Amino acid sequence: MTARFDAIGLVVSDMAASVAFYRRLGFAFPEGAEHQPHAEAELPGGLRLMFDTEETVRSFLPEWQPPSDGGRTSLALRCDGPAEVDALYEELVGTGCHGELKPWDAFWGQRYAVVLDPDGNGVDLFAPLAAAGE
């Protein structure tokens, strides 16, 4: 028997806000997911992104509390190029999302930015920078 990586699960405070945020990023949550206590979007390669409301988690773990010391989770989204990092960051911030780190040319060779989802989880936006001479 071998365990396989199958899904990423996030606990969300507001299902509708989280589904709307991730739909803007291209995640295909089914219609009506924003009204459910559990929602899933299939990812490339058969993985899933799963959301459960705080109430759902408390239904089987009554003592559960959201972390109070900041986010420890981030999802990284590869963009088609540096210009897409900038455009997507501006689009998300323009719709009211918190921009944690404005786009910049990181020393590790990427155009890189961070926005926060409705629960404060980091969403990294990145694209490789063109190598010298390209």
GROMACS .gro file of N, CA and C in nm:
model
  402
    1MET      N    1   0.085  -0.118   0.000
    1MET     CA    2   0.000   0.000   0.000
    1MET      C    3   0.089   0.124   0.000
    2THR      N    4   0.058   0.221  -0.089
    2THR     CA    5   0.138   0.342  -0.100
    2THR      C    6   0.047   0.464  -0.095
    3ALA      N    7   0.075   0.556  -0.006
    3ALA     CA    8  -0.001   0.680   0.000
    3ALA      C    9   0.040   0.769  -0.117
    4ARG      N   10  -0.058   0.838  -0.174
    4ARG     CA   11  -0.033   0.928  -0.287
    4ARG      C   12  -0.083   1.067  -0.253
    5PHE      N   13  -0.010   1.169  -0.294
    5PHE     CA   14  -0.054   1.306  -0.279
    5PHE      C   15  -0.176   1.326  -0.368
    6ASP      N   16  -0.288   1.371  -0.310
    6ASP     CA   17  -0.413   1.377  -0.384
    6ASP      C   18  -0.479   1.514  -0.380
    7ALA      N   19  -0.462   1.591  -0.273
    7ALA     CA   20  -0.537   1.715  -0.260
    7ALA      C   21  -0.469   1.812  -0.165
    8ILE      N   22  -0.504   1.938  -0.181
    8ILE     CA   23  -0.465   2.045  -0.091
    8ILE      C   24  -0.594   2.093  -0.028
    9GLY      N   25  -0.599   2.097   0.104
    9GLY     CA   26  -0.719   2.141   0.172
    9GLY      C   27  -0.695   2.269   0.250
   10LEU      N   28  -0.787   2.363   0.237
   10LEU     CA   29  -0.781   2.488   0.310
   10LEU      C   30  -0.911   2.506   0.387
   11VAL      N   31  -0.901   2.555   0.508
   11VAL     CA   32  -1.018   2.592   0.587
   11VAL      C   33  -1.047   2.738   0.556
   12VAL      N   34  -1.172   2.769   0.521
   12VAL     CA   35  -1.208   2.904   0.480
   12VAL      C   36  -1.313   2.964   0.573
   13SER      N   37  -1.304   3.093   0.594
   13SER     CA   38  -1.401   3.164   0.677
   13SER      C   39  -1.528   3.196   0.599
   14ASP      N   40  -1.512   3.229   0.471
   14ASP     CA   41  -1.624   3.270   0.386
   14ASP      C   42  -1.612   3.194   0.254
   15MET      N   43  -1.693   3.090   0.240
   15MET     CA   44  -1.683   3.005   0.120
   15MET      C   45  -1.704   3.086  -0.007
   16ALA      N   46  -1.805   3.173  -0.009
   16ALA     CA   47  -1.833   3.249  -0.131
   16ALA      C   48  -1.715   3.338  -0.170
   17ALA      N   49  -1.655   3.405  -0.074
   17ALA     CA   50  -1.540   3.492  -0.103
   17ALA      C   51  -1.421   3.410  -0.153
   18SER      N   52  -1.397   3.295  -0.092
   18SER     CA   53  -1.283   3.212  -0.133
   18SER      C   54  -1.304   3.154  -0.271
   19VAL      N   55  -1.423   3.102  -0.298
   19VAL     CA   56  -1.451   3.047  -0.431
   19VAL      C   57  -1.438   3.156  -0.537
   20ALA      N   58  -1.491   3.274  -0.511
   20ALA     CA   59  -1.481   3.384  -0.607
   20ALA      C   60  -1.335   3.422  -0.632
   21PHE      N   61  -1.255   3.431  -0.526
   21PHE     CA   62  -1.114   3.467  -0.540
   21PHE      C   63  -1.041   3.364  -0.628
   22TYR      N   64  -1.057   3.238  -0.597
   22TYR     CA   65  -0.984   3.136  -0.672
   22TYR      C   66  -1.040   3.115  -0.812
   23ARG      N   67  -1.168   3.141  -0.833
   23ARG     CA   68  -1.221   3.139  -0.970
   23ARG      C   69  -1.152   3.246  -1.054
   24ARG      N   70  -1.127   3.364  -0.996
   24ARG     CA   71  -1.056   3.471  -1.069
   24ARG      C   72  -0.919   3.424  -1.116
   25LEU      N   73  -0.862   3.329  -1.041
   25LEU     CA   74  -0.730   3.276  -1.076
   25LEU      C   75  -0.737   3.155  -1.168
   26GLY      N   76  -0.858   3.118  -1.211
   26GLY     CA   77  -0.873   3.009  -1.307
   26GLY      C   78  -0.910   2.874  -1.249
   27PHE      N   79  -0.935   2.866  -1.119
   27PHE     CA   80  -0.975   2.738  -1.059
   27PHE      C   81  -1.122   2.714  -1.090
   28ALA      N   82  -1.153   2.595  -1.138
   28ALA     CA   83  -1.288   2.563  -1.186
   28ALA      C   84  -1.373   2.500  -1.077
   29PHE      N   85  -1.419   2.583  -0.985
   29PHE     CA   86  -1.514   2.534  -0.885
   29PHE      C   87  -1.650   2.523  -0.952
   30PRO      N   88  -1.725   2.416  -0.925
   30PRO     CA   89  -1.855   2.401  -0.990
   30PRO      C   90  -1.955   2.507  -0.945
   31GLU      N   91  -2.054   2.532  -1.030
   31GLU     CA   92  -2.161   2.625  -0.994
   31GLU      C   93  -2.224   2.581  -0.864
   32GLY      N   94  -2.253   2.675  -0.778
   32GLY     CA   95  -2.315   2.646  -0.650
   32GLY      C   96  -2.217   2.615  -0.539
   33ALA      N   97  -2.087   2.600  -0.573
   33ALA     CA   98  -1.987   2.565  -0.472
   33ALA      C   99  -1.981   2.671  -0.362
   34GLU      N  100  -2.008   2.795  -0.399
   34GLU     CA  101  -1.998   2.904  -0.302
   34GLU      C  102  -2.101   2.894  -0.190
   35HIS      N  103  -2.201   2.806  -0.207
   35HIS     CA  104  -2.306   2.789  -0.106
   35HIS      C  105  -2.292   2.659  -0.026
   36GLN      N  106  -2.185   2.587  -0.048
   36GLN     CA  107  -2.166   2.456   0.014
   36GLN      C  108  -2.068   2.464   0.132
   37PRO      N  109  -2.075   2.369   0.225
   37PRO     CA  110  -1.978   2.366   0.334
   37PRO      C  111  -1.844   2.305   0.293
   38HIS      N  112  -1.842   2.235   0.179
   38HIS     CA  113  -1.721   2.173   0.125
   38HIS      C  114  -1.724   2.193  -0.026
   39ALA      N  115  -1.612   2.233  -0.084
   39ALA     CA  116  -1.605   2.254  -0.229
   39ALA      C  117  -1.470   2.205  -0.280
   40GLU      N  118  -1.470   2.158  -0.404
   40GLU     CA  119  -1.347   2.108  -0.465
   40GLU      C  120  -1.335   2.157  -0.609
   41ALA      N  121  -1.211   2.185  -0.648
   41ALA     CA  122  -1.179   2.215  -0.788
   41ALA      C  123  -1.069   2.119  -0.830
   42GLU      N  124  -1.089   2.057  -0.944
   42GLU     CA  125  -0.987   1.965  -0.995
   42GLU      C  126  -0.871   2.046  -1.051
   43LEU      N  127  -0.750   2.000  -1.024
   43LEU     CA  128  -0.628   2.065  -1.069
   43LEU      C  129  -0.562   1.980  -1.178
   44PRO      N  130  -0.472   2.037  -1.255
   44PRO     CA  131  -0.400   1.958  -1.354
   44PRO      C  132  -0.333   1.838  -1.288
   45GLY      N  133  -0.332   1.728  -1.357
   45GLY     CA  134  -0.269   1.608  -1.305
   45GLY      C  135  -0.358   1.529  -1.210
   46GLY      N  136  -0.483   1.572  -1.194
   46GLY     CA  137  -0.576   1.497  -1.110
   46GLY      C  138  -0.579   1.537  -0.963
   47LEU      N  139  -0.495   1.631  -0.922
   47LEU     CA  140  -0.500   1.679  -0.785
   47LEU      C  141  -0.626   1.764  -0.767
   48ARG      N  142  -0.660   1.792  -0.641
   48ARG     CA  143  -0.777   1.875  -0.611
   48ARG      C  144  -0.740   1.983  -0.511
   49LEU      N  145  -0.806   2.099  -0.523
   49LEU     CA  146  -0.801   2.203  -0.421
   49LEU      C  147  -0.934   2.196  -0.350
   50MET      N  148  -0.930   2.172  -0.219
   50MET     CA  149  -1.052   2.153  -0.140
   50MET      C  150  -1.066   2.263  -0.037
   51PHE      N  151  -1.188   2.313  -0.020
   51PHE     CA  152  -1.220   2.410   0.083
   51PHE      C  153  -1.323   2.349   0.177
   52ASP      N  154  -1.304   2.372   0.306
   52ASP     CA  155  -1.404   2.340   0.407
   52ASP      C  156  -1.426   2.465   0.491
   53THR      N  157  -1.551   2.493   0.524
   53THR     CA  158  -1.578   2.608   0.609
   53THR      C  159  -1.533   2.577   0.751
   54GLU      N  160  -1.513   2.682   0.829
   54GLU     CA  161  -1.476   2.664   0.970
   54GLU      C  162  -1.582   2.580   1.042
   55GLU      N  163  -1.709   2.603   1.009
   55GLU     CA  164  -1.817   2.527   1.072
   55GLU      C  165  -1.806   2.378   1.040
   56THR      N  166  -1.768   2.345   0.918
   56THR     CA  167  -1.751   2.204   0.880
   56THR      C  168  -1.642   2.140   0.964
   57VAL      N  169  -1.529   2.208   0.977
   57VAL     CA  170  -1.419   2.153   1.056
   57VAL      C  171  -1.461   2.137   1.202
   58ARG      N  172  -1.533   2.234   1.254
   58ARG     CA  173  -1.577   2.224   1.393
   58ARG      C  174  -1.681   2.114   1.414
   59SER      N  175  -1.746   2.068   1.306
   59SER     CA  176  -1.844   1.960   1.320
   59SER      C  177  -1.778   1.829   1.362
   60PHE      N  178  -1.649   1.813   1.329
   60PHE     CA  179  -1.579   1.691   1.370
   60PHE      C  180  -1.460   1.718   1.461
   61LEU      N  181  -1.424   1.847   1.477
   61LEU     CA  182  -1.316   1.887   1.567
   61LEU      C  183  -1.360   2.015   1.638
   62PRO      N  184  -1.450   2.001   1.738
   62PRO     CA  185  -1.514   2.118   1.799
   62PRO      C  186  -1.419   2.222   1.857
   63GLU      N  187  -1.299   2.184   1.896
   63GLU     CA  188  -1.205   2.278   1.958
   63GLU      C  189  -1.124   2.357   1.855
   64TRP      N  190  -1.140   2.325   1.725
   64TRP     CA  191  -1.058   2.388   1.623
   64TRP      C  192  -1.075   2.540   1.625
   65GLN      N  193  -0.962   2.611   1.613
   65GLN     CA  194  -0.960   2.757   1.602
   65GLN      C  195  -0.868   2.796   1.488
   66PRO      N  196  -0.901   2.901   1.415
   66PRO     CA  197  -0.810   2.944   1.308
   66PRO      C  198  -0.679   2.994   1.367
   67PRO      N  199  -0.569   2.982   1.294
   67PRO     CA  200  -0.441   3.032   1.344
   67PRO      C  201  -0.449   3.182   1.367
   68SER      N  202  -0.381   3.229   1.468
   68SER     CA  203  -0.386   3.372   1.500
   68SER      C  204  -0.253   3.443   1.475
   69ASP      N  205  -0.152   3.369   1.433
   69ASP     CA  206  -0.020   3.429   1.418
   69ASP      C  207   0.025   3.443   1.273
   70GLY      N  208  -0.069   3.461   1.183
   70GLY     CA  209  -0.032   3.483   1.043
   70GLY      C  210  -0.032   3.355   0.962
   71GLY      N  211  -0.029   3.373   0.831
   71GLY     CA  212  -0.036   3.260   0.740
   71GLY      C  213   0.092   3.179   0.738
   72ARG      N  214   0.077   3.051   0.719
   72ARG     CA  215   0.191   2.961   0.705
   72ARG      C  216   0.182   2.882   0.577
   73THR      N  217   0.078   2.908   0.500
   73THR     CA  218   0.052   2.835   0.378
   73THR      C  219   0.053   2.930   0.260
   74SER      N  220   0.107   2.884   0.149
   74SER     CA  221   0.094   2.962   0.027
   74SER      C  222   0.079   2.866  -0.091
   75LEU      N  223   0.010   2.913  -0.191
   75LEU     CA  224  -0.002   2.841  -0.317
   75LEU      C  225   0.074   2.923  -0.419
   76ALA      N  226   0.146   2.857  -0.507
   76ALA     CA  227   0.226   2.928  -0.606
   76ALA      C  228   0.166   2.903  -0.745
   77LEU      N  229   0.142   3.011  -0.818
   77LEU     CA  230   0.084   3.003  -0.951
   77LEU      C  231   0.184   3.056  -1.053
   78ARG      N  232   0.222   2.971  -1.146
   78ARG     CA  233   0.316   3.010  -1.252
   78ARG      C  234   0.238   3.083  -1.361
   79CYS      N  235   0.285   3.200  -1.395
   79CYS     CA  236   0.223   3.281  -1.500
   79CYS      C  237   0.301   3.261  -1.630
   80ASP      N  238   0.238   3.301  -1.742
   80ASP     CA  239   0.301   3.281  -1.873
   80ASP      C  240   0.424   3.368  -1.895
   81GLY      N  241   0.435   3.477  -1.823
   81GLY     CA  242   0.551   3.564  -1.838
   81GLY      C  243   0.547   3.673  -1.734
   82PRO      N  244   0.656   3.749  -1.723
   82PRO     CA  245   0.662   3.856  -1.624
   82PRO      C  246   0.548   3.957  -1.636
   83ALA      N  247   0.505   3.990  -1.757
   83ALA     CA  248   0.396   4.087  -1.774
   83ALA      C  249   0.266   4.033  -1.716
   84GLU      N  250   0.245   3.903  -1.723
   84GLU     CA  251   0.123   3.846  -1.665
   84GLU      C  252   0.126   3.854  -1.512
   85VAL      N  253   0.243   3.839  -1.452
   85VAL     CA  254   0.254   3.855  -1.307
   85VAL      C  255   0.204   3.995  -1.269
   86ASP      N  256   0.256   4.096  -1.340
   86ASP     CA  257   0.218   4.234  -1.311
   86ASP      C  258   0.069   4.256  -1.332
   87ALA      N  259   0.017   4.210  -1.445
   87ALA     CA  260  -0.124   4.232  -1.478
   87ALA      C  261  -0.217   4.161  -1.380
   88LEU      N  262  -0.186   4.038  -1.344
   88LEU     CA  263  -0.271   3.963  -1.253
   88LEU      C  264  -0.267   4.024  -1.113
   89TYR      N  265  -0.149   4.065  -1.070
   89TYR     CA  266  -0.137   4.132  -0.940
   89TYR      C  267  -0.225   4.258  -0.938
   90GLU      N  268  -0.214   4.342  -1.040
   90GLU     CA  269  -0.291   4.466  -1.046
   90GLU      C  270  -0.441   4.437  -1.052
   91GLU      N  271  -0.481   4.335  -1.128
   91GLU     CA  272  -0.622   4.298  -1.136
   91GLU      C  273  -0.676   4.258  -0.999
   92LEU      N  274  -0.602   4.173  -0.929
   92LEU     CA  275  -0.648   4.125  -0.799
   92LEU      C  276  -0.652   4.237  -0.695
   93VAL      N  277  -0.548   4.318  -0.690
   93VAL     CA  278  -0.546   4.430  -0.596
   93VAL      C  279  -0.656   4.529  -0.631
   94GLY      N  280  -0.682   4.547  -0.760
   94GLY     CA  281  -0.787   4.637  -0.805
   94GLY      C  282  -0.927   4.592  -0.766
   95THR      N  283  -0.943   4.462  -0.741
   95THR     CA  284  -1.074   4.411  -0.698
   95THR      C  285  -1.084   4.402  -0.546
   96GLY      N  286  -0.983   4.454  -0.477
   96GLY     CA  287  -0.990   4.459  -0.331
   96GLY      C  288  -0.905   4.357  -0.257
   97CYS      N  289  -0.833   4.273  -0.329
   97CYS     CA  290  -0.745   4.176  -0.262
   97CYS      C  291  -0.625   4.250  -0.202
   98HIS      N  292  -0.573   4.195  -0.094
   98HIS     CA  293  -0.456   4.255  -0.030
   98HIS      C  294  -0.329   4.214  -0.105
   99GLY      N  295  -0.256   4.313  -0.151
   99GLY     CA  296  -0.126   4.288  -0.213
   99GLY      C  297  -0.019   4.282  -0.105
  100GLU      N  298   0.036   4.166  -0.082
  100GLU     CA  299   0.137   4.148   0.023
  100GLU      C  300   0.275   4.192  -0.025
  101LEU      N  301   0.307   4.163  -0.152
  101LEU     CA  302   0.438   4.197  -0.207
  101LEU      C  303   0.419   4.235  -0.354
  102LYS      N  304   0.450   4.360  -0.387
  102LYS     CA  305   0.436   4.406  -0.524
  102LYS      C  306   0.532   4.330  -0.615
  103PRO      N  307   0.498   4.317  -0.743
  103PRO     CA  308   0.587   4.246  -0.837
  103PRO      C  309   0.727   4.307  -0.838
  104TRP      N  310   0.824   4.218  -0.840
  104TRP     CA  311   0.964   4.259  -0.847
  104TRP      C  312   1.045   4.149  -0.915
  105ASP      N  313   1.162   4.187  -0.964
  105ASP     CA  314   1.253   4.090  -1.026
  105ASP      C  315   1.339   4.031  -0.916
  106ALA      N  316   1.303   3.911  -0.874
  106ALA     CA  317   1.371   3.846  -0.763
  106ALA      C  318   1.510   3.797  -0.805
  107PHE      N  319   1.599   3.797  -0.708
  107PHE     CA  320   1.738   3.756  -0.736
  107PHE      C  321   1.748   3.610  -0.778
  108TRP      N  322   1.645   3.529  -0.754
  108TRP     CA  323   1.650   3.389  -0.795
  108TRP      C  324   1.598   3.367  -0.937
  109GLY      N  325   1.575   3.479  -1.011
  109GLY     CA  326   1.545   3.467  -1.153
  109GLY      C  327   1.398   3.462  -1.190
  110GLN      N  328   1.313   3.518  -1.105
  110GLN     CA  329   1.169   3.519  -1.134
  110GLN      C  330   1.113   3.659  -1.115
  111ARG      N  331   1.010   3.691  -1.194
  111ARG     CA  332   0.922   3.803  -1.161
  111ARG      C  333   0.829   3.745  -1.057
  112TYR      N  334   0.815   3.810  -0.942
  112TYR     CA  335   0.752   3.747  -0.826
  112TYR      C  336   0.667   3.848  -0.751
  113ALA      N  337   0.548   3.806  -0.710
  113ALA     CA  338   0.458   3.891  -0.631
  113ALA      C  339   0.374   3.801  -0.542
  114VAL      N  340   0.314   3.860  -0.438
  114VAL     CA  341   0.229   3.783  -0.347
  114VAL      C  342   0.103   3.864  -0.317
  115VAL      N  343  -0.013   3.797  -0.331
  115VAL     CA  344  -0.141   3.851  -0.285
  115VAL      C  345  -0.192   3.756  -0.178
  116LEU      N  346  -0.284   3.805  -0.095
  116LEU     CA  347  -0.343   3.721   0.007
  116LEU      C  348  -0.485   3.685  -0.032
  117ASP      N  349  -0.523   3.559  -0.009
  117ASP     CA  350  -0.660   3.518  -0.033
  117ASP      C  351  -0.748   3.572   0.080
  118PRO      N  352  -0.880   3.550   0.076
  118PRO     CA  353  -0.967   3.608   0.179
  118PRO      C  354  -0.935   3.564   0.322
  119ASP      N  355  -0.863   3.454   0.340
  119ASP     CA  356  -0.827   3.407   0.473
  119ASP      C  357  -0.683   3.438   0.511
  120GLY      N  358  -0.614   3.514   0.428
  120GLY     CA  359  -0.477   3.553   0.459
  120GLY      C  360  -0.371   3.456   0.412
  121ASN      N  361  -0.408   3.353   0.336
  121ASN     CA  362  -0.309   3.262   0.280
  121ASN      C  363  -0.238   3.332   0.163
  122GLY      N  364  -0.108   3.314   0.154
  122GLY     CA  365  -0.033   3.373   0.045
  122GLY      C  366  -0.059   3.301  -0.086
  123VAL      N  367  -0.073   3.379  -0.192
  123VAL     CA  368  -0.081   3.325  -0.327
  123VAL      C  369   0.033   3.391  -0.404
  124ASP      N  370   0.136   3.311  -0.432
  124ASP     CA  371   0.254   3.359  -0.502
  124ASP      C  372   0.228   3.357  -0.651
  125LEU      N  373   0.257   3.466  -0.717
  125LEU     CA  374   0.248   3.477  -0.863
  125LEU      C  375   0.390   3.489  -0.914
  126PHE      N  376   0.429   3.403  -1.008
  126PHE     CA  377   0.567   3.409  -1.055
  126PHE      C  378   0.578   3.369  -1.201
  127ALA      N  379   0.686   3.412  -1.262
  127ALA     CA  380   0.722   3.372  -1.398
  127ALA      C  381   0.874   3.384  -1.409
  128PRO      N  382   0.936   3.292  -1.481
  128PRO     CA  383   1.080   3.304  -1.501
  128PRO      C  384   1.114   3.432  -1.576
  129LEU      N  385   1.223   3.494  -1.536
  129LEU     CA  386   1.275   3.608  -1.611
  129LEU      C  387   1.357   3.556  -1.727
  130ALA      N  388   1.358   3.629  -1.835
  130ALA     CA  389   1.437   3.588  -1.950
  130ALA      C  390   1.585   3.593  -1.913
  131ALA      N  391   1.656   3.492  -1.952
  131ALA     CA  392   1.800   3.488  -1.927
  131ALA      C  393   1.867   3.594  -2.015
  132ALA      N  394   1.982   3.641  -1.972
  132ALA     CA  395   2.056   3.741  -2.050
  132ALA      C  396   2.077   3.690  -2.192
  133GLY      N  397   2.048   3.773  -2.289
  133GLY     CA  398   2.067   3.734  -2.428
  133GLY      C  399   1.945   3.671  -2.491
  134GLU      N  400   1.839   3.649  -2.416
  134GLU     CA  401   1.717   3.590  -2.473
  134GLU      C  402   1.625   3.695  -2.524
   0.00000   0.00000   0.00000
